[in-house]
Amino acid sequence: MYRETDIIQTIPGTDEMVINVGPQHPSTHGVLHLVLTINGEIVKKVEPHIGYIHRSIEKMCESLTYRQFIYSTSRMDYLAAHTNNHACAMCVEQGMGIEVPLRAQYIRVLMDELTRIASHCLWWGSIAMDCGAVTPFFLAFREREMINTIMEETCGARLTMNYNVPGGVMADIHPTFQQSVKDFVRHFRSKIDEYDELVTGNIIFQSRLKGVGKLSKEDAISYGCTGPTARASGVSCDVRKHFPYEIYNQIDFKEITHTAGDSYARYLMRLAEMRESMNIIEQLIDNIPEGDYLAKTKAVLKLPKGEFYSRVETPRGELGVYIVSEGGTTPYRIKFRSPGFSNLSALDHMTRGHKIGDLVAIMGTLDLVIPDIDR
Amino acid sequence: MTREDLQQDLTGRFPDFTFEEGGQFLTMHVPAAQWSNIAYFLRDTPEMQFDFLFCLTCVDWLKHLTMVYHLRSYTHKHELVVKCQLDRDNAEIASAAYIWRTAEFHEREVFELFGVNFLQHPDLRKLILPDDWVGYPLRKDYDDPINMIKL
């Protein structure tokens, strides 16, 4: 028997030993603790221990009103706070039957896609760093900074936007918003080609990812993977296509899927998604309709008795918000089906038989955000 | 299958089960003792093929606990919610971890936060909370005078 406090323990009678990765480890990008059973360099088993930053947001939300609880969800997936807020606002609107003005829908979708690019930028920098290249991290942050500045101008915050409220968005867009977004897209189009030249074609990088961490289509579905992780395995699961919300059904965009299911496919997936997000932004940015940005709602929101489920496509996959209401001003029970939680459960399956170094690459391409998993 | 067809098909096969009126998804109430058989049926029957368990959670109603399973079929594009009522003092239900692998983590979460015992679960341990945690925090009558801030 090994104690968790021991750093390395051998298992008597076998060549295997148990080591701890994390909770403080640069490649886990947060406080994720993995207990590995290894034989030499080969990983036999991965056991994730999570909950180091569990704040029980679900319990907290039970005592917050329908206007207040949205803010706590910015602290789940802090790299995509806007999409989290979006799912919650949509769930309340669905329960109340609030019609969101068209202008607000356009703004929400634009912000969602900017968030997606910003989140994937950070992921691109960190996966390259996980595989040993440090420069891409700084390059990606340069582009991400532009999005953060745009967010700051309009939402007032760089990460925890809290821009979505039931009925629309909190404030109108900044007068220079459209111009800054157009400048950003023009700038980013040339930079993403640079990303490809620098990292995608790199033979060392490719050999670190190709054939590593394969996930078959059946397994991806069974493990509940969503988002780029599942689409890289050939599962067509884009919520924006299958359960269109806001104005996604009027936008011309492709759902990208790969069939290889390995880490390299997941890498290509996210780069392609950034390009597709730019296409969506370009279609919308000049056509934001005039009108209200916020529907008129009652001061105190009360959801009728019943159950409501809403979902959005966050950069990591399908985020579901499940509200059970008893007719009061606060939710009776709320459940966040976070994409990272389900994606993490496939880690053990994907890593078995690979080397420890590959574990880092697999974790990197899963794009884990720990507060999103812990909630 | 459309929602009406699905309800008709399921009523034909299981006349005892009740369905909820209205709501976003078609919702079926299943006795907890039969859940394991129903789960296999829902996944493996060609007309059903619910291959994706996209949400698994529990709700504490003070008189009883209710397990809520959200299912979707990638093949047929239909969705179904299955609910099982559990006794609060002796909450037990068959695990779905061998049917949908994603259930393994979700059930561990429900196990520690609601105190539901999942039978035949491959690895039923605390996932989020420390190992020595006492009580089930997401139950409505849970009280922690030190760490909980009442609003």
XYZ file of C-alpha atoms in Angstrom, chain B:
151
model
C -37.796 9.546 -33.727
C -39.966 12.472 -32.772
C -40.941 12.999 -29.182
C -44.481 11.667 -29.689
C -43.269 8.544 -31.506
C -40.721 7.890 -28.800
C -43.298 8.223 -26.056
C -45.688 5.930 -27.926
C -42.976 3.343 -28.510
C -41.876 3.382 -24.864
C -45.460 3.267 -23.558
C -46.083 0.230 -25.733
C -43.084 -1.577 -24.303
C -43.403 -0.419 -20.686
C -47.020 0.333 -19.861
C -46.223 0.745 -16.137
C -43.853 3.675 -16.482
C -45.227 7.177 -16.166
C -44.306 10.148 -18.300
C -44.217 13.790 -17.274
C -46.498 16.204 -19.069
C -44.847 19.077 -20.936
C -41.287 20.062 -20.182
C -38.347 20.473 -22.478
C -37.482 16.797 -22.832
C -39.567 13.662 -22.794
C -39.273 12.487 -19.186
C -39.830 8.914 -18.061
C -40.049 7.715 -14.458
C -38.458 4.328 -13.871
C -38.388 2.336 -10.609
C -34.811 2.304 -9.312
C -34.750 -1.504 -9.200
C -35.315 -1.709 -12.953
C -32.885 1.041 -13.958
C -30.039 -1.274 -14.934
C -32.160 -3.294 -17.370
C -33.742 -0.173 -18.816
C -30.342 1.433 -19.294
C -29.066 -1.526 -21.302
C -32.299 -1.534 -23.268
C -32.048 2.171 -24.063
C -28.487 1.900 -25.255
C -28.666 -1.343 -27.229
C -32.091 -1.376 -28.883
C -31.675 -0.325 -32.539
C -34.675 2.036 -32.429
C -33.360 3.758 -29.288
C -29.536 3.832 -29.392
C -29.098 6.335 -26.604
C -25.318 6.302 -26.800
C -24.555 9.576 -25.052
C -25.301 10.290 -21.401
C -24.840 14.035 -21.425
C -25.897 14.865 -17.910
C -26.220 12.823 -14.733
C -27.284 14.423 -11.523
C -29.432 14.124 -8.433
C -32.020 16.381 -6.831
C -32.858 16.312 -3.133
C -36.600 16.719 -2.575
C -36.318 16.280 1.230
C -38.812 13.394 1.121
C -36.758 11.467 -1.411
C -33.862 11.808 -3.839
C -34.360 11.802 -7.585
C -31.666 10.629 -9.987
C -31.857 12.442 -13.329
C -30.264 10.972 -16.446
C -30.184 13.020 -19.650
C -29.728 10.803 -22.698
C -29.169 11.594 -26.339
C -28.786 9.444 -29.422
C -26.256 10.581 -31.995
C -27.776 8.197 -34.540
C -31.463 9.064 -34.181
C -31.045 12.610 -32.818
C -33.616 12.109 -30.101
C -33.369 12.837 -26.403
C -34.852 11.384 -23.261
C -34.712 12.105 -19.560
C -35.001 9.177 -17.165
C -35.765 9.762 -13.497
C -35.479 7.296 -10.651
C -36.803 7.959 -7.213
C -34.593 6.859 -4.333
C -35.151 6.404 -0.646
C -33.346 9.155 1.237
C -32.053 7.015 4.101
C -31.005 4.089 1.980
C -30.198 5.568 -1.413
C -29.096 2.784 -3.728
C -29.176 2.377 -7.474
C -27.334 0.321 -10.051
C -24.328 2.032 -11.567
C -24.394 2.986 -15.230
C -20.619 3.214 -15.480
C -20.356 0.021 -17.563
C -23.040 1.257 -19.941
C -21.844 4.827 -20.422
C -18.250 5.300 -19.294
C -18.837 8.969 -18.527
C -21.113 7.901 -15.680
C -18.124 6.730 -13.655
C -16.999 10.244 -12.735
C -20.481 11.697 -12.546
C -21.611 8.952 -10.185
C -18.599 9.444 -7.947
C -19.577 13.094 -7.702
C -23.190 12.252 -6.826
C -21.972 9.622 -4.359
C -20.019 12.114 -2.272
C -22.303 15.118 -2.623
C -25.661 13.337 -2.218
C -24.761 10.072 -0.552
C -26.175 7.813 -3.235
C -24.648 4.355 -3.243
C -24.033 3.061 -6.771
C -24.046 -0.708 -6.873
C -21.379 -2.417 -8.990
C -19.564 0.841 -9.559
C -15.953 0.104 -10.639
C -14.327 2.601 -8.274
C -16.704 4.271 -5.842
C -14.564 6.733 -3.886
C -14.719 10.414 -3.089
C -13.674 12.473 -6.089
C -13.881 16.126 -5.164
C -14.062 16.252 -1.370
C -11.297 15.244 1.036
C -11.441 11.596 2.079
C -12.416 12.407 5.676
C -15.329 14.678 4.809
C -18.493 13.981 6.782
C -21.932 14.589 5.363
C -23.391 15.139 1.920
C -23.046 18.853 1.068
C -25.613 19.111 -1.722
C -28.428 17.665 0.351
C -30.859 20.320 1.455
C -30.514 19.621 5.171
C -26.722 19.764 5.164
C -25.347 22.295 7.570
C -21.770 23.387 8.069
C -21.607 26.252 10.587
C -17.910 26.897 9.961
C -17.475 26.950 6.201
C -20.912 27.907 4.986
C -21.865 31.543 4.669
C -25.604 32.065 4.697
C -26.976 34.843 2.513
